[in-house]
Tab-separated table of C-alpha atoms in Angstrom:
chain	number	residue	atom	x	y	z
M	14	UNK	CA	194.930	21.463	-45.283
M	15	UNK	CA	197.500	18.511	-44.854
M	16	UNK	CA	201.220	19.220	-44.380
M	17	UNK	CA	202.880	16.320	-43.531
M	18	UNK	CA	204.158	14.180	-46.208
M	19	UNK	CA	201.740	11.260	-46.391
M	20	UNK	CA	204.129	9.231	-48.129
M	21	UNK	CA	205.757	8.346	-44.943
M	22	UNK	CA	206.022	5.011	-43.434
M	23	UNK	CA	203.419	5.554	-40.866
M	24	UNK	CA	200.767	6.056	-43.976
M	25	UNK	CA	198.114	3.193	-43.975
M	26	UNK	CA	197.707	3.029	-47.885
M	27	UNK	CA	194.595	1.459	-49.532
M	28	UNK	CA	193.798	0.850	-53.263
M	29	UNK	CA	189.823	0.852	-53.935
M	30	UNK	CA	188.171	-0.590	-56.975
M	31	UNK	CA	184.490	0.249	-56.905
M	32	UNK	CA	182.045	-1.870	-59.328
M	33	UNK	CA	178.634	-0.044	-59.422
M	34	UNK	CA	175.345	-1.009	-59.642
M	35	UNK	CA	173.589	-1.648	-62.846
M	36	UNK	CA	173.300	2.208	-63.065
M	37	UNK	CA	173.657	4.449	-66.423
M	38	UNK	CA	175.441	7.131	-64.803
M	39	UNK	CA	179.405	7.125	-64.493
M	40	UNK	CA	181.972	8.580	-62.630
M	41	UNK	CA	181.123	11.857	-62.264
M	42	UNK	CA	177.738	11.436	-60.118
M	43	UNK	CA	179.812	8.848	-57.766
M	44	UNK	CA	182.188	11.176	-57.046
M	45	UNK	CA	180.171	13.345	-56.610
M	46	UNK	CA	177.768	11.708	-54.062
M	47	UNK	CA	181.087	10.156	-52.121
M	48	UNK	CA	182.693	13.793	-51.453
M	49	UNK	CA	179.102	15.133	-50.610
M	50	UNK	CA	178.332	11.666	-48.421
M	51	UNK	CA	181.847	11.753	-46.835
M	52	UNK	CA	181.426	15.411	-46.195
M	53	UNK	CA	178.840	14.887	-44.021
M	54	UNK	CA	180.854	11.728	-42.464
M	55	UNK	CA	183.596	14.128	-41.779
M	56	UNK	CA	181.600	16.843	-39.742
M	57	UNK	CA	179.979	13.794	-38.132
M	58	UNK	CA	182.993	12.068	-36.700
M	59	UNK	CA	185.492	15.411	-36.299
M	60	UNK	CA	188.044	13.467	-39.015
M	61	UNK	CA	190.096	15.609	-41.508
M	62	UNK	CA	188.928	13.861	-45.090
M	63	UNK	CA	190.048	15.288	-48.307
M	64	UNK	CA	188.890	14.324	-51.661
M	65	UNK	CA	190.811	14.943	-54.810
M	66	UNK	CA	189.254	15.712	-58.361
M	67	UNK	CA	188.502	13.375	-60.270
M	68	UNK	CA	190.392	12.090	-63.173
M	69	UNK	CA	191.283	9.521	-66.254
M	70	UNK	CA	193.261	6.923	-64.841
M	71	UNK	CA	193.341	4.922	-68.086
M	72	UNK	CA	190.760	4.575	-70.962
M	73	UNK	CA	188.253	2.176	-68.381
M	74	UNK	CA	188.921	3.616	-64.959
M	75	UNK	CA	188.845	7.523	-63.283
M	76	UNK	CA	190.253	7.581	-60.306
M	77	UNK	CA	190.422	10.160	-57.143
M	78	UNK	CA	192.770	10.105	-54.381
M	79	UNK	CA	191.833	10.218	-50.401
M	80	UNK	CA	193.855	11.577	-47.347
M	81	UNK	CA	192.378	10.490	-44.006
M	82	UNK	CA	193.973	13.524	-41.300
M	83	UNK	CA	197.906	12.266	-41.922
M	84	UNK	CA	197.586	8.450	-41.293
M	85	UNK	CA	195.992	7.217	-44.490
M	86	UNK	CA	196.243	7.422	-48.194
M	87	UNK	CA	193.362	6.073	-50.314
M	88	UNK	CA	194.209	5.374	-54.292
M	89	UNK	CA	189.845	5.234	-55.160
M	90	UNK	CA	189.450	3.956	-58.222
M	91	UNK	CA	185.837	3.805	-60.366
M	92	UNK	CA	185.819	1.126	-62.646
M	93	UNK	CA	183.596	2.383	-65.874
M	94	UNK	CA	180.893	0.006	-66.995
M	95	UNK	CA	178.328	2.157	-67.042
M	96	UNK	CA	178.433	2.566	-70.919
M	97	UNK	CA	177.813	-1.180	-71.118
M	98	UNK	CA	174.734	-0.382	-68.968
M	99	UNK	CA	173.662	2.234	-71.451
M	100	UNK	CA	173.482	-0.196	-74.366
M	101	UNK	CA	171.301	-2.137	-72.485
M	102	UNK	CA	169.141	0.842	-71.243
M	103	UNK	CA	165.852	0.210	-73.071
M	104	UNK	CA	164.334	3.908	-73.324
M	105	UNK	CA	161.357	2.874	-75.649
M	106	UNK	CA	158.301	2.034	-73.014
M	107	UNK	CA	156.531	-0.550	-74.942
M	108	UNK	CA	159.928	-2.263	-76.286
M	109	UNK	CA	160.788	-2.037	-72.564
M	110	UNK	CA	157.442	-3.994	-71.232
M	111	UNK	CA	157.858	-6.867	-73.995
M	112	UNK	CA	161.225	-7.184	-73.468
M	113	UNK	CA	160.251	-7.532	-69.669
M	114	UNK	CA	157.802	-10.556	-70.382
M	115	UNK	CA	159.960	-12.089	-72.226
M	116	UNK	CA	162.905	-11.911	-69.814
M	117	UNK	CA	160.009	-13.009	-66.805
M	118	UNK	CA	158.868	-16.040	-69.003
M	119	UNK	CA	162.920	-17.030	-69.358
M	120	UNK	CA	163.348	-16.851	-65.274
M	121	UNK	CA	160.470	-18.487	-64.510
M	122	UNK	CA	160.615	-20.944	-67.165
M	123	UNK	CA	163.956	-21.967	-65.648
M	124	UNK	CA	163.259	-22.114	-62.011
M	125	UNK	CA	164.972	-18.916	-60.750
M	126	UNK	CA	161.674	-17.391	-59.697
M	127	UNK	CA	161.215	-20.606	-57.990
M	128	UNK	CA	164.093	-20.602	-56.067
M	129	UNK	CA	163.837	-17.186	-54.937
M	130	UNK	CA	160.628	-17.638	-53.837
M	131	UNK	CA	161.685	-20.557	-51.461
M	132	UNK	CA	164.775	-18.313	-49.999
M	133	UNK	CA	164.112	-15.126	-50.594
M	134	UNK	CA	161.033	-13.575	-49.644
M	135	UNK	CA	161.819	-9.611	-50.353
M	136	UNK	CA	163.514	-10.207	-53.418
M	137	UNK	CA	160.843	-11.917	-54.707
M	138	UNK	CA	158.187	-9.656	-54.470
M	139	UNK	CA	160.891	-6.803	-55.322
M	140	UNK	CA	161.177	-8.991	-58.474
M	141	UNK	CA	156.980	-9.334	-59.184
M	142	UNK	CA	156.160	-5.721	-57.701
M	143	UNK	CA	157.130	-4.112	-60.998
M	144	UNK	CA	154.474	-6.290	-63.194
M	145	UNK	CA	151.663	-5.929	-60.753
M	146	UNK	CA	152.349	-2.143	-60.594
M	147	UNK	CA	151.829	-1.992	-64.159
M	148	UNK	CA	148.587	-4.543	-64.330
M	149	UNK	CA	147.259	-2.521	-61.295
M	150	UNK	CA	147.962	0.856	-63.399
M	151	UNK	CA	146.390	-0.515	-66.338
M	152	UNK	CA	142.766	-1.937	-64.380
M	153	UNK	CA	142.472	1.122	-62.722
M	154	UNK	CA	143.261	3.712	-65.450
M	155	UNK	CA	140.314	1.929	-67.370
M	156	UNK	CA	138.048	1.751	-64.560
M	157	UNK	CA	138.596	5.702	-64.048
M	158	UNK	CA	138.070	6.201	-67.874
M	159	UNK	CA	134.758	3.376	-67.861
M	160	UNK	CA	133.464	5.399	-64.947
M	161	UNK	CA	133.850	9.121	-66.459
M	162	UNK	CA	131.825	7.406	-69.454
M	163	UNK	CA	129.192	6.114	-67.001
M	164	UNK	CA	129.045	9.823	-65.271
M	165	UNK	CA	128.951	11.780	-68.544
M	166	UNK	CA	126.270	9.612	-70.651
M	167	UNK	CA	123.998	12.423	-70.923
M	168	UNK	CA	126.900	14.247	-73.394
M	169	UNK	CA	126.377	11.367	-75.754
M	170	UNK	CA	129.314	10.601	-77.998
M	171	UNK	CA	131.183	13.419	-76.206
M	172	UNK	CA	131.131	11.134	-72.832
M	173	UNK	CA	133.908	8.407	-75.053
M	174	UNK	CA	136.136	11.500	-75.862
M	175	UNK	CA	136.061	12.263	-72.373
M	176	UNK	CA	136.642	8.449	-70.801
M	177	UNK	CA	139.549	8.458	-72.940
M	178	UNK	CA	141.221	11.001	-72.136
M	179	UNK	CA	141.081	10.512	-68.487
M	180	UNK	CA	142.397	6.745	-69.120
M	181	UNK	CA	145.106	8.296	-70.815
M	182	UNK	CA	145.838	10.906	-68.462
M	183	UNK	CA	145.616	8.307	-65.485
M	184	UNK	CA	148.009	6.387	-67.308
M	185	UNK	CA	150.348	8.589	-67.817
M	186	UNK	CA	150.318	9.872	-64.355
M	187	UNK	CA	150.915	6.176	-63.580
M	188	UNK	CA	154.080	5.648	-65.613
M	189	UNK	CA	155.614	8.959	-64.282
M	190	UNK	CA	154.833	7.992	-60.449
M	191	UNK	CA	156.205	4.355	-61.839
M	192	UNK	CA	159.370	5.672	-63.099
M	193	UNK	CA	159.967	7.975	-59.849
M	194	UNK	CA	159.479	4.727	-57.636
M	195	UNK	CA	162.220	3.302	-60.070
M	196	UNK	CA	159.903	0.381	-61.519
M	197	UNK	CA	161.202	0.699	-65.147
M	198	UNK	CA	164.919	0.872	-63.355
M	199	UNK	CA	163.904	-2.464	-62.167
M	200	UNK	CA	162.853	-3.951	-64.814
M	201	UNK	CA	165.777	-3.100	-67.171
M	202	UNK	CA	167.926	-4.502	-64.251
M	203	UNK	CA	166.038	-8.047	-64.323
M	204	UNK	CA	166.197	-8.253	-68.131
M	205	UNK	CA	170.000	-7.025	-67.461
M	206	UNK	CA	170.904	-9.637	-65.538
M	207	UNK	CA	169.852	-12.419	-67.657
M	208	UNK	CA	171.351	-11.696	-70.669
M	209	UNK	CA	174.581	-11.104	-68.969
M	210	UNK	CA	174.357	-14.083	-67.181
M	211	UNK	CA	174.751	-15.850	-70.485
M	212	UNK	CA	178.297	-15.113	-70.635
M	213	UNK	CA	178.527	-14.260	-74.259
M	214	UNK	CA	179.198	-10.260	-73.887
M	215	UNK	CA	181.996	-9.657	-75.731
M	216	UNK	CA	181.999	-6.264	-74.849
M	217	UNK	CA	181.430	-7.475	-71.223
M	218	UNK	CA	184.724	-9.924	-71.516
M	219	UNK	CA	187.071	-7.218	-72.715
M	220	UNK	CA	186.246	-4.692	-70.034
M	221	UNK	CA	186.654	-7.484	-67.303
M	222	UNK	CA	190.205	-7.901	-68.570
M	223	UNK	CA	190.984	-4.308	-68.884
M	224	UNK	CA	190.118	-4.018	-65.077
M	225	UNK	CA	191.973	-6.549	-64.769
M	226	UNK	CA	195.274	-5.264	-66.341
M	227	UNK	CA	194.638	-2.131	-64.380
M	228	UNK	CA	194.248	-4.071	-60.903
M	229	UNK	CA	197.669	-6.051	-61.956
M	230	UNK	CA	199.732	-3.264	-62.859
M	231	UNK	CA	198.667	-0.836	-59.738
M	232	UNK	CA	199.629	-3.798	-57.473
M	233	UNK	CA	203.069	-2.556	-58.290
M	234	UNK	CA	203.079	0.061	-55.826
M	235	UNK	CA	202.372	-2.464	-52.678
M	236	UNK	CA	199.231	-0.852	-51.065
M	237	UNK	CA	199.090	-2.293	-47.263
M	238	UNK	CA	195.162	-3.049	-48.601
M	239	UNK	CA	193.829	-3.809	-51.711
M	240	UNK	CA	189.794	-3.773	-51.651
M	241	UNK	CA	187.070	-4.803	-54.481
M	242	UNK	CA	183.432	-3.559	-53.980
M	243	UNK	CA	180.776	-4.464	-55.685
M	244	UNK	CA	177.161	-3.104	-55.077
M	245	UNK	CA	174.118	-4.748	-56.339
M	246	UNK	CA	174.435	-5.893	-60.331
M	247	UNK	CA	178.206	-4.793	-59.305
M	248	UNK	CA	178.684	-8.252	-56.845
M	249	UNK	CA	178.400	-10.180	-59.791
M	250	UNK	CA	180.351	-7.951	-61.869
M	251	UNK	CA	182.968	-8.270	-59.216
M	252	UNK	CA	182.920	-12.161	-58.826
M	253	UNK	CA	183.706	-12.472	-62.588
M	254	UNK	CA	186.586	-10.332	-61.772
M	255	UNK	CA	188.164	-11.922	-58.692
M	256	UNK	CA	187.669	-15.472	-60.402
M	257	UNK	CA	189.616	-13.986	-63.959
M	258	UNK	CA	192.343	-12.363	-61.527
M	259	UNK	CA	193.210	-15.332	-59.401
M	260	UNK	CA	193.086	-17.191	-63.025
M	261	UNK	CA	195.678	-14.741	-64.373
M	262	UNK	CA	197.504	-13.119	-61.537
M	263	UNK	CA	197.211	-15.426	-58.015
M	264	UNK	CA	199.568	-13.650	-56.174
M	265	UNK	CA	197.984	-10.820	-56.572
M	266	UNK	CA	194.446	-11.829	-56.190
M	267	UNK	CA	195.672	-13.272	-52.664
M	268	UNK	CA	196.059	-9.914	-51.489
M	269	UNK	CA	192.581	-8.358	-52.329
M	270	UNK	CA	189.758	-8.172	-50.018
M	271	UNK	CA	186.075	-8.681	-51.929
M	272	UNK	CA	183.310	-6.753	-50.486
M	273	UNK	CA	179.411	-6.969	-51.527
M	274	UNK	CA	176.974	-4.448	-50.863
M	275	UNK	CA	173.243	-5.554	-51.479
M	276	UNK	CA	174.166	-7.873	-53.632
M	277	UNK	CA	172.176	-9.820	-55.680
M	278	UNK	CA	173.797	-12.751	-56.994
M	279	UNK	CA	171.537	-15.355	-56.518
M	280	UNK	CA	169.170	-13.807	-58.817
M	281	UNK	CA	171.596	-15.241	-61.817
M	282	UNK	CA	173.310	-18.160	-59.585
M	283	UNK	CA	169.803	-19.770	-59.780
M	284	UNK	CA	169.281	-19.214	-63.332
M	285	UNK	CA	170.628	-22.969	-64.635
M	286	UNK	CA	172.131	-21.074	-68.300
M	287	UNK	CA	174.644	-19.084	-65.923
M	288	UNK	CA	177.172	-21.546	-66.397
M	289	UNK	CA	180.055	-19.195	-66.792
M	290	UNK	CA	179.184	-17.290	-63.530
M	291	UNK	CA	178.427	-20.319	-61.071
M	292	UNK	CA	181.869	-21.807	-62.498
M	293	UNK	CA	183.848	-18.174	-60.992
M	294	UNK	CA	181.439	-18.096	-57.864
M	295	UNK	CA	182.839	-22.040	-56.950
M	296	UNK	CA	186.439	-21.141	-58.035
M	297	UNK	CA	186.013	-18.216	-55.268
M	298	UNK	CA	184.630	-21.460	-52.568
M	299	UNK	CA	187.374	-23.243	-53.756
M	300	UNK	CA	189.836	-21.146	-52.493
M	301	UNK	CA	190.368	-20.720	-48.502
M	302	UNK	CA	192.521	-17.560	-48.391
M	303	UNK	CA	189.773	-15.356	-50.120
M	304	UNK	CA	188.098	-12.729	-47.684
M	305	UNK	CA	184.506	-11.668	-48.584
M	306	UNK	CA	182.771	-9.864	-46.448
M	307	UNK	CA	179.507	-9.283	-47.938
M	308	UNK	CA	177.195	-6.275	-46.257
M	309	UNK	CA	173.284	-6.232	-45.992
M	310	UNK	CA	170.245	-4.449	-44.750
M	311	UNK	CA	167.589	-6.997	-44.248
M	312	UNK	CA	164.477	-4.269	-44.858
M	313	UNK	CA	166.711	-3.705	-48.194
M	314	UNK	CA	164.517	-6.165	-50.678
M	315	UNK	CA	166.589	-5.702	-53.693
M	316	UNK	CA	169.329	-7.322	-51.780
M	317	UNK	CA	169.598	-11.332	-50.973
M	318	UNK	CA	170.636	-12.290	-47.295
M	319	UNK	CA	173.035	-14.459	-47.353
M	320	UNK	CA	173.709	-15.720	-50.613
M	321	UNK	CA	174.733	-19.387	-49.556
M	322	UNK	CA	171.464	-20.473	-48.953
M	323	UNK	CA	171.081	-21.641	-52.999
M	324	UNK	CA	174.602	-21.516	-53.696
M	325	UNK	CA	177.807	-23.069	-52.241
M	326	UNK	CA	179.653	-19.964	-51.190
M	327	UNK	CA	178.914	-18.757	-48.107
M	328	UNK	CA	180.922	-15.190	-47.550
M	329	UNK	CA	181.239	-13.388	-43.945
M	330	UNK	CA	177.880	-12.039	-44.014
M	331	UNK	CA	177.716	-8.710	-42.082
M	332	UNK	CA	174.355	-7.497	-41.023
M	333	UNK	CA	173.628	-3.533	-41.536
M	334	UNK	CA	171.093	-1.993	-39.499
M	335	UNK	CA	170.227	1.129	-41.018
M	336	UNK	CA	167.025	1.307	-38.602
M	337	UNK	CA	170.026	1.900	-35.818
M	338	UNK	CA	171.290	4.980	-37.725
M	339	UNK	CA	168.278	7.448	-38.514
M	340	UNK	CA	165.939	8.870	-35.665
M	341	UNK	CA	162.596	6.644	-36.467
M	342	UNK	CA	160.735	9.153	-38.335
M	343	UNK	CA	163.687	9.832	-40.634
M	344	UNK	CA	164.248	6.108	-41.587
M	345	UNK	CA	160.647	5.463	-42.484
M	346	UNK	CA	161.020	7.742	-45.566
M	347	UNK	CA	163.902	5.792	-46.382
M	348	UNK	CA	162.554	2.268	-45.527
M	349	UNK	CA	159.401	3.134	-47.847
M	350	UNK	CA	161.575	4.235	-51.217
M	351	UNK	CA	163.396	0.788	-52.317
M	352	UNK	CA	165.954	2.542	-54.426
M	353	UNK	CA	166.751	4.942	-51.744
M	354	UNK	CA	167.344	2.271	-49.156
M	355	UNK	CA	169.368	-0.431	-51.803
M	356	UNK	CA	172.028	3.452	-52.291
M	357	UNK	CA	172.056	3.817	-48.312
M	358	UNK	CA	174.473	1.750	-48.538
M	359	UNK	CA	177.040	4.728	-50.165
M	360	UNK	CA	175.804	7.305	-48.036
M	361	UNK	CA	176.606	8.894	-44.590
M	362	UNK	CA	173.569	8.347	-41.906
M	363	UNK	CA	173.279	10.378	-38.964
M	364	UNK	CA	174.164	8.309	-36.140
M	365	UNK	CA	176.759	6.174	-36.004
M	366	UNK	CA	176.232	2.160	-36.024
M	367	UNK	CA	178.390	-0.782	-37.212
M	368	UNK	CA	178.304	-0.471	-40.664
M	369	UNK	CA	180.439	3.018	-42.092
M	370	UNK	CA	180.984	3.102	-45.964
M	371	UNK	CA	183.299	5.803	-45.321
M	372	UNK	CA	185.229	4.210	-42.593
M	373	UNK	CA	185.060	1.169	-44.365
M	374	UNK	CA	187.202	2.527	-47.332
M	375	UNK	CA	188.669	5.756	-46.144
M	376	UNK	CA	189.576	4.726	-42.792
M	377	UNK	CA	193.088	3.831	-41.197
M	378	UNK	CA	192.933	0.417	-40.443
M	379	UNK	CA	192.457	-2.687	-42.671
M	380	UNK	CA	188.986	-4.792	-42.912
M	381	UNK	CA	188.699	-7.223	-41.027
């Protein structure tokens, strides 16, 4: 256990506010998966972390506090959206897949699709891989059931009782396997994303500022760093909240560091409706004190590379090679399962490389 008063001048003291990804589960699985993650982090490196419980910070954030040995002091907090994400969590399957079409027809419609497809090769087919899972489900479920029909003719009207039932049980395998490989995840996220990206959430607006008043009023206590991380749907999440704070409260958003992790903004920074959102992402290009350091695994193809390349902010991209950090055989598993890679990003690996979530936020020093 720590003795030594960590309130001491020597403390490096850091306040984190972690957006994250378009994800219905809240604070309890992320803290969770950080002490678990950081555990293994700690055992790793030989570094004294201890996590506090988690708990209600105020009515939109739950916060847990971080001592790193006796030099560092981490204020962690987890701003709740994940109700928002809930509402928008189609659980009906067929309301889910129309919704989807329509949502496709919008993007490509306006020329996002197009534009990704130019820049952003992974993405892209991250972004068509759900639909032709689905088409491919449904051509081969009815060629299985066609085929038992074929094999079973000499049953006579039995052998359509029987090709149905294996269409629908090759179907349903399908959608579970589909579900696992987080397809219908994906396509709730696309759908998401546009609507959002219209900018008339009400809901969405009133949360921003309640982060906001939060943000403003911990400032009070003069952490030495102040960092806001936003991971996948989060980045956006977390530009709208930069652009409202340096709107509001500039000398405060002067202080704070913005960190991306897989982010995926220009999936709505192409789409041409997004007005509200590409008017905060140039108010962040506009200003030359803002540090964003923005993290990504290439092989990660829910993530865009450098987001610059279609819009006009270009932040200190950071390359993470995860390939460095797992023995080959290890990393394959990951490389393979697209969700799995797109969280590595909040997990502990087992060697150590450039990129360190845990360093990054529980560590002594300040980003750089």
């Amino acid at each position: 256990m720590i003795t030594k008063n960590t309130e001491s001048a020597n403390i490096f003291t850091r306040d984190v506010y972690y957006l994250s990804g378009f994800d219905p589960r809240g604070a309890s699985f992320y803290h969770r998966l950080y002490q678990d993650e950081c555990g293994k982090h700690a055992v790793q490196t030989q570094v004294n972390i201890q996590i506090s419980k988690r708990y209600k910070h105020d009515r939109t954030t739950q916060r847990w506090t971080i001592t790193n040995d006796t030099t560092a002091k981490i204020n962690y907090h987890f701003l709740n959206w994940d109700d928002i994400t809930r509402e928008h969590w189609q659980t009906n399957l067929s309301k889910l897949i129309l919704e989807s079409i329509t949502s496709y027809y919008k993007y490509i419609r306006c020329g996002a699709f197009s534009n990704i497809k130019s820049h952003f090769r992974g993405p892209y087919l991250s972004a068509i891989y759900p639909f032709l899972y689905l088409v491919l489900l449904l051509v081969l479920s009815a060629s299985g059931g066609i085929l038992v029909c074929l094999f079973t003719a000499f049953l006579g009207s039995f052998c359509l009782l029987l090709g149905i039932i294996s269409f629908v049980g090759a179907l349903a395998l399908g959608l579970k396997l589909g579900n696992k490989l987080g397809i219908f995840w994906l396509l709730r996220t696309y759908i998401f994303v546009f609507k959002i990206g219209l900018g008339n959430s009400a809901l969405m607006h009133s949360r921003l500022q309640a982060f906001i008043d939060t943000i403003a009023k911990n400032a009070q206590t003069h952490a030495n760093e102040i960092l806001v991380i936003g991971h996948s749907v989060g980045s956006i999440i977390a530009i709208h909240l930069l652009a409202l704070l340096r709107e509001q409260h500039p000398e405060i958003a002067k202080k704070i560091k913005l960190v991306t992790l897989g982010q995926c903004i220009p999936l709505l920074s192409s789409v041409p409706e997004a007005l509200l959102f590409k008017s905060h992402l140039a108010s962040l290009n506009n200003q030359n004190d803002v540090l964003w350091l923005d993290y990504v695994a290439i092989a990660d193809s829910l993530a865009f590379y450098s987001s610059a390349t279609i819009t006009d902010v270009a932040p200190q991209t950071r390359i993470v090679r995860f390939f460095e950090q797992f023995p080959p055989k290890s990393y394959i598993k990951i490389k393979f399962n697209k969700l799995r890679l797109h969280f590595q990003y909040l997990m502990a690996t087992p060697l150590q490389g450039t990129y360190n979530y845990f360093t990054l936020t529980a560590g002594n020093k300040p980003l750089q």
